[in-house]
GROMACS .gro file of C-alpha atoms in nm:
model
  236
    1MET     CA    1  10.855  -7.858   5.578
    2PRO     CA    2  10.485  -7.788   5.464
    3THR     CA    3  10.225  -8.084   5.465
    4THR     CA    4  10.186  -8.014   5.118
    5PHE     CA    5  10.535  -8.139   5.074
    6PHE     CA    6  10.387  -8.491   5.174
    7LEU     CA    7  10.083  -8.420   4.961
    8SER     CA    8  10.254  -8.394   4.651
    9LEU     CA    9  10.460  -8.715   4.694
   10ASN     CA   10  10.104  -8.890   4.723
   11VAL     CA   11  10.254  -9.094   5.019
   12MET     CA   12  10.136  -9.129   5.384
   13PRO     CA   13  10.471  -9.122   5.566
   14SER     CA   14  10.530  -9.374   5.847
   15PRO     CA   15  10.544  -9.307   6.184
   16GLN     CA   16  10.900  -9.370   6.218
   17PHE     CA   17  10.965  -9.139   5.926
   18LEU     CA   18  10.785  -8.883   6.075
   19SER     CA   19  10.966  -8.899   6.387
   20SER     CA   20  11.298  -8.836   6.228
   21TYR     CA   21  11.159  -8.582   6.012
   22GLY     CA   22  11.051  -8.409   6.342
   23LEU     CA   23  11.409  -8.443   6.476
   24PHE     CA   24  11.585  -8.313   6.177
   25LYS     CA   25  11.362  -8.019   6.161
   26SER     CA   26  11.382  -7.942   6.518
   27ALA     CA   27  11.788  -7.969   6.493
   28LEU     CA   28  11.768  -7.745   6.158
   29SER     CA   29  11.576  -7.481   6.375
   30ALA     CA   30  11.789  -7.478   6.675
   31PHE     CA   31  12.101  -7.420   6.405
   32LEU     CA   32  11.923  -7.144   6.215
   33GLU     CA   33  11.843  -6.965   6.526
   34THR     CA   34  12.212  -7.005   6.678
   35PRO     CA   35  12.435  -6.690   6.638
   36GLU     CA   36  12.656  -6.763   6.338
   37GLU     CA   37  12.970  -6.682   6.583
   38VAL     CA   38  12.923  -6.999   6.767
   39ARG     CA   39  12.762  -7.214   6.517
   40SER     CA   40  12.993  -7.553   6.456
   41SER     CA   41  13.093  -7.667   6.133
   42PRO     CA   42  12.996  -8.079   6.106
   43SER     CA   43  13.202  -8.236   5.896
   44GLU     CA   44  13.120  -8.439   5.615
   45ARG     CA   45  13.156  -8.783   5.833
   46ASP     CA   46  12.918  -8.600   6.070
   47VAL     CA   47  12.643  -8.540   5.832
   48ILE     CA   48  12.689  -8.896   5.686
   49SER     CA   49  12.636  -9.040   6.029
   50ALA     CA   50  12.371  -8.848   6.124
   51PHE     CA   51  12.190  -8.947   5.807
   52LYS     CA   52  12.235  -9.293   5.869
   53PHE     CA   53  12.111  -9.274   6.223
   54ALA     CA   54  11.810  -9.077   6.095
   55THR     CA   55  11.715  -9.337   5.823
   56GLN     CA   56  11.828  -9.664   6.016
   57GLY     CA   57  11.530  -9.916   6.004
   58LEU     CA   58  11.329  -9.680   5.749
   59PRO     CA   59  11.175  -9.879   5.461
   60LYS     CA   60  11.319  -9.810   5.177
   61GLN     CA   61  11.033  -9.565   5.057
   62ASP     CA   62  11.047  -9.405   5.354
   63GLU     CA   63  11.423  -9.340   5.332
   64LYS     CA   64  11.376  -9.201   4.972
   65LYS     CA   65  11.137  -8.940   5.102
   66PHE     CA   66  11.349  -8.856   5.381
   67LEU     CA   67  11.637  -8.796   5.125
   68GLU     CA   68  11.411  -8.599   4.922
   69TYR     CA   69  11.302  -8.387   5.225
   70ALA     CA   70  11.646  -8.311   5.347
   71GLN     CA   71  11.792  -8.214   4.982
   72GLU     CA   72  11.495  -7.970   4.983
   73VAL     CA   73  11.621  -7.876   5.350
   74LEU     CA   74  11.970  -7.812   5.198
   75ARG     CA   75  11.858  -7.537   4.978
   76LEU     CA   76  11.784  -7.314   5.263
   77PRO     CA   77  12.172  -7.203   5.346
   78GLY     CA   78  12.150  -7.071   4.984
   79LYS     CA   79  11.845  -6.880   5.049
   80LEU     CA   80  11.964  -6.747   5.376
   81GLN     CA   81  12.253  -6.632   5.226
   82ASP     CA   82  12.107  -6.470   4.982
   83ALA     CA   83  11.919  -6.255   5.216
   84THR     CA   84  12.215  -6.178   5.413
   85THR     CA   85  12.376  -6.043   5.069
   86ARG     CA   86  12.047  -5.845   5.053
   87ARG     CA   87  12.074  -5.710   5.420
   88ARG     CA   88  12.465  -5.609   5.358
   89THR     CA   89  12.379  -5.431   5.057
   90ALA     CA   90  12.113  -5.232   5.209
   91GLN     CA   91  12.349  -5.156   5.510
   92TRP     CA   92  12.625  -5.046   5.275
   93GLY     CA   93  12.349  -4.813   5.100
   94LEU     CA   94  12.246  -4.627   5.419
   95ASP     CA   95  12.582  -4.559   5.530
   96LEU     CA   96  12.701  -4.438   5.170
   97ALA     CA   97  12.364  -4.201   5.182
   98ILE     CA   98  12.509  -4.071   5.527
   99ALA     CA   99  12.859  -4.013   5.421
  100LYS     CA  100  12.712  -3.836   5.114
  101ASP     CA  101  12.480  -3.632   5.313
  102GLY     CA  102  12.746  -3.451   5.511
  103ALA     CA  103  12.699  -3.108   5.396
  104ASN     CA  104  12.294  -3.151   5.538
  105LEU     CA  105  12.401  -3.303   5.828
  106ILE     CA  106  12.604  -3.003   5.917
  107ASP     CA  107  12.360  -2.757   5.784
  108ASP     CA  108  12.055  -2.893   5.990
  109GLY     CA  109  12.245  -2.912   6.301
  110SER     CA  110  12.248  -3.320   6.331
  111ILE     CA  111  12.632  -3.335   6.361
  112ILE     CA  112  12.807  -3.026   6.505
  113PHE     CA  113  13.183  -2.891   6.504
  114ILE     CA  114  13.395  -2.989   6.823
  115ASP     CA  115  13.422  -2.627   6.946
  116GLU     CA  116  13.029  -2.601   6.966
  117PHE     CA  117  13.005  -2.950   7.102
  118LEU     CA  118  13.240  -2.830   7.398
  119ARG     CA  119  13.073  -2.536   7.445
  120ARG     CA  120  12.715  -2.689   7.463
  121THR     CA  121  12.874  -2.969   7.719
  122GLY     CA  122  13.089  -2.760   7.899
  123LEU     CA  123  13.364  -3.080   7.859
  124SER     CA  124  13.738  -2.971   7.834
  125ILE     CA  125  13.917  -3.092   7.508
  126ASP     CA  126  14.116  -3.362   7.737
  127MET     CA  127  13.753  -3.526   7.903
  128PHE     CA  128  13.612  -3.548   7.529
  129ALA     CA  129  13.948  -3.727   7.395
  130GLN     CA  130  13.914  -3.974   7.707
  131LYS     CA  131  13.551  -4.014   7.620
  132LEU     CA  132  13.665  -4.080   7.253
  133LYS     CA  133  13.904  -4.319   7.385
  134ASP     CA  134  13.662  -4.509   7.596
  135ARG     CA  135  13.396  -4.542   7.295
  136LYS     CA  136  13.160  -4.348   7.510
  137ILE     CA  137  13.130  -4.066   7.234
  138PHE     CA  138  13.189  -4.103   6.856
  139LYS     CA  139  13.293  -3.846   6.605
  140MET     CA  140  13.220  -3.862   6.240
  141PRO     CA  141  13.462  -4.011   5.993
  142SER     CA  142  13.678  -3.796   5.792
  143ARG     CA  143  13.516  -3.956   5.460
  144VAL     CA  144  13.201  -3.775   5.545
  145GLU     CA  145  13.121  -3.515   5.297
  146LEU     CA  146  13.269  -3.178   5.443
  147VAL     CA  147  13.400  -3.334   5.750
  148TRP     CA  148  13.747  -3.441   5.587
  149GLY     CA  149  13.969  -3.448   5.869
  150LYS     CA  150  13.773  -3.208   6.116
  151THR     CA  151  13.611  -3.318   6.409
  152TYR     CA  152  13.227  -3.338   6.418
  153VAL     CA  153  13.037  -3.513   6.651
  154PRO     CA  154  12.649  -3.606   6.679
  155ALA     CA  155  12.424  -3.333   6.806
  156PHE     CA  156  12.253  -3.555   7.027
  157PHE     CA  157  12.543  -3.607   7.280
  158ALA     CA  158  12.504  -3.237   7.353
  159ASP     CA  159  12.123  -3.253   7.365
  160ALA     CA  160  11.975  -3.209   7.725
  161LYS     CA  161  11.686  -3.407   7.639
  162PHE     CA  162  11.891  -3.737   7.621
  163ASP     CA  163  12.059  -3.884   7.929
  164LEU     CA  164  12.432  -3.846   7.855
  165GLY     CA  165  12.487  -4.146   8.056
  166ALA     CA  166  12.255  -4.361   7.862
  167LEU     CA  167  12.392  -4.243   7.521
  168GLU     CA  168  12.753  -4.295   7.636
  169VAL     CA  169  12.668  -4.711   7.767
  170VAL     CA  170  12.462  -4.779   7.416
  171SER     CA  171  12.764  -4.606   7.215
  172LYS     CA  172  13.056  -4.805   7.431
  173ALA     CA  173  12.817  -5.143   7.371
  174LEU     CA  174  12.877  -5.061   6.968
  175ARG     CA  175  13.250  -5.135   7.044
  176THR     CA  176  13.437  -5.087   6.713
  177CYS     CA  177  13.161  -5.000   6.477
  178ASN     CA  178  13.263  -4.723   6.285
  179GLY     CA  179  13.113  -4.369   6.341
  180ILE     CA  180  12.921  -4.375   6.021
  181GLU     CA  181  12.735  -4.728   6.131
  182LYS     CA  182  12.709  -4.581   6.484
  183TYR     CA  183  12.529  -4.270   6.385
  184ARG     CA  184  12.298  -4.515   6.150
  185PHE     CA  185  12.235  -4.753   6.459
  186PHE     CA  186  12.113  -4.436   6.673
  187THR     CA  187  11.904  -4.231   6.412
  188THR     CA  188  11.748  -4.548   6.200
  189THR     CA  189  11.386  -4.663   6.290
  190VAL     CA  190  11.386  -5.035   6.438
  191ALA     CA  191  11.080  -5.229   6.386
  192LYS     CA  192  11.128  -5.411   6.724
  193LEU     CA  193  11.124  -5.093   6.858
  194GLY     CA  194  10.783  -4.992   6.761
  195ASN     CA  195  10.932  -4.841   6.472
  196GLN     CA  196  11.120  -4.592   6.674
  197THR     CA  197  11.487  -4.510   6.662
  198PRO     CA  198  11.690  -4.581   6.946
  199LEU     CA  199  11.718  -4.220   7.027
  200ASP     CA  200  11.368  -4.234   7.055
  201VAL     CA  201  11.353  -4.494   7.308
  202ILE     CA  202  11.641  -4.383   7.507
  203ALA     CA  203  11.439  -4.026   7.560
  204ALA     CA  204  11.163  -4.232   7.690
  205GLY     CA  205  11.417  -4.379   7.959
  206GLU     CA  206  11.436  -4.729   7.820
  207THR     CA  207  11.780  -4.804   7.773
  208GLU     CA  208  11.798  -5.151   7.804
  209ARG     CA  209  11.580  -5.250   7.514
  210VAL     CA  210  11.805  -5.049   7.317
  211LEU     CA  211  12.111  -5.254   7.424
  212GLN     CA  212  11.912  -5.573   7.326
  213GLU     CA  213  11.920  -5.388   7.000
  214VAL     CA  214  12.299  -5.336   6.992
  215LYS     CA  215  12.372  -5.702   7.001
  216ILE     CA  216  12.108  -5.802   6.703
  217PHE     CA  217  12.281  -5.466   6.530
  218ARG     CA  218  12.651  -5.583   6.589
  219ARG     CA  219  12.552  -5.959   6.503
  220GLY     CA  220  12.413  -5.821   6.171
  221LEU     CA  221  12.756  -5.666   6.106
  222GLN     CA  222  12.966  -5.990   6.144
  223GLY     CA  223  13.084  -6.093   5.804
  224LEU     CA  224  13.147  -5.730   5.702
  225VAL     CA  225  13.498  -5.737   5.868
  226GLY     CA  226  13.777  -5.711   5.587
  227GLN     CA  227  13.491  -5.667   5.320
  228GLN     CA  228  13.421  -5.277   5.425
  229SER     CA  229  13.391  -5.052   5.141
  230PRO     CA  230  13.699  -4.826   5.142
  231LEU     CA  231  13.439  -4.536   5.193
  232PHE     CA  232  13.466  -4.579   5.594
  233ASP     CA  233  13.694  -4.536   5.856
  234THR     CA  234  13.724  -4.800   6.128
  235GLY     CA  235  13.812  -4.571   6.387
  236PRO     CA  236  13.548  -4.453   6.636
   0.00000   0.00000   0.00000
């Protein structure tokens, strides 16, 4: 909490209050930095007990200040939820744009028909099917414009400037993300990658950096399961 909070109260917090405040802030920071899937959900009794321990022995004036501080902190989850909603809306928007841009993706060669893909890579249809099953390669979902049940594959899987093994490792790490989400991951610039796309970074031979971003990407999609737009397939 900024110092201005205390100044606005026009009080000088006691050392015990500051100690409780420091512990409370540290605990909150640790909670917010912990991935959602491993966070615990403390019961109301746990919260009340923790508050009593934090304020034990505090003068009534300091206890009141601590309560005001805690109430302000408790507004943070709502703010974080708003940010999460905005992020998810942006993700859906990007995925929708890819789905609607199918004709251009085909015309400019960003995605290619299975026959062309097999010709360029020298793979057999059985080899392709196995890689698809293993999630080492993915195809574009049928709801992408002009794909409509045909097999179209991202052209970068057949581009000699990329290490196919590295692409396959990253594709597999994306696990059950659908084809549109995977395509978005590979082709969208990422601030932590120096505003480069994962494809750019893979081309530079830095696959491990991309795999770290895969974890963040998948974590960002959590909570969308069961809420996905019917626009998207859930398959490879």
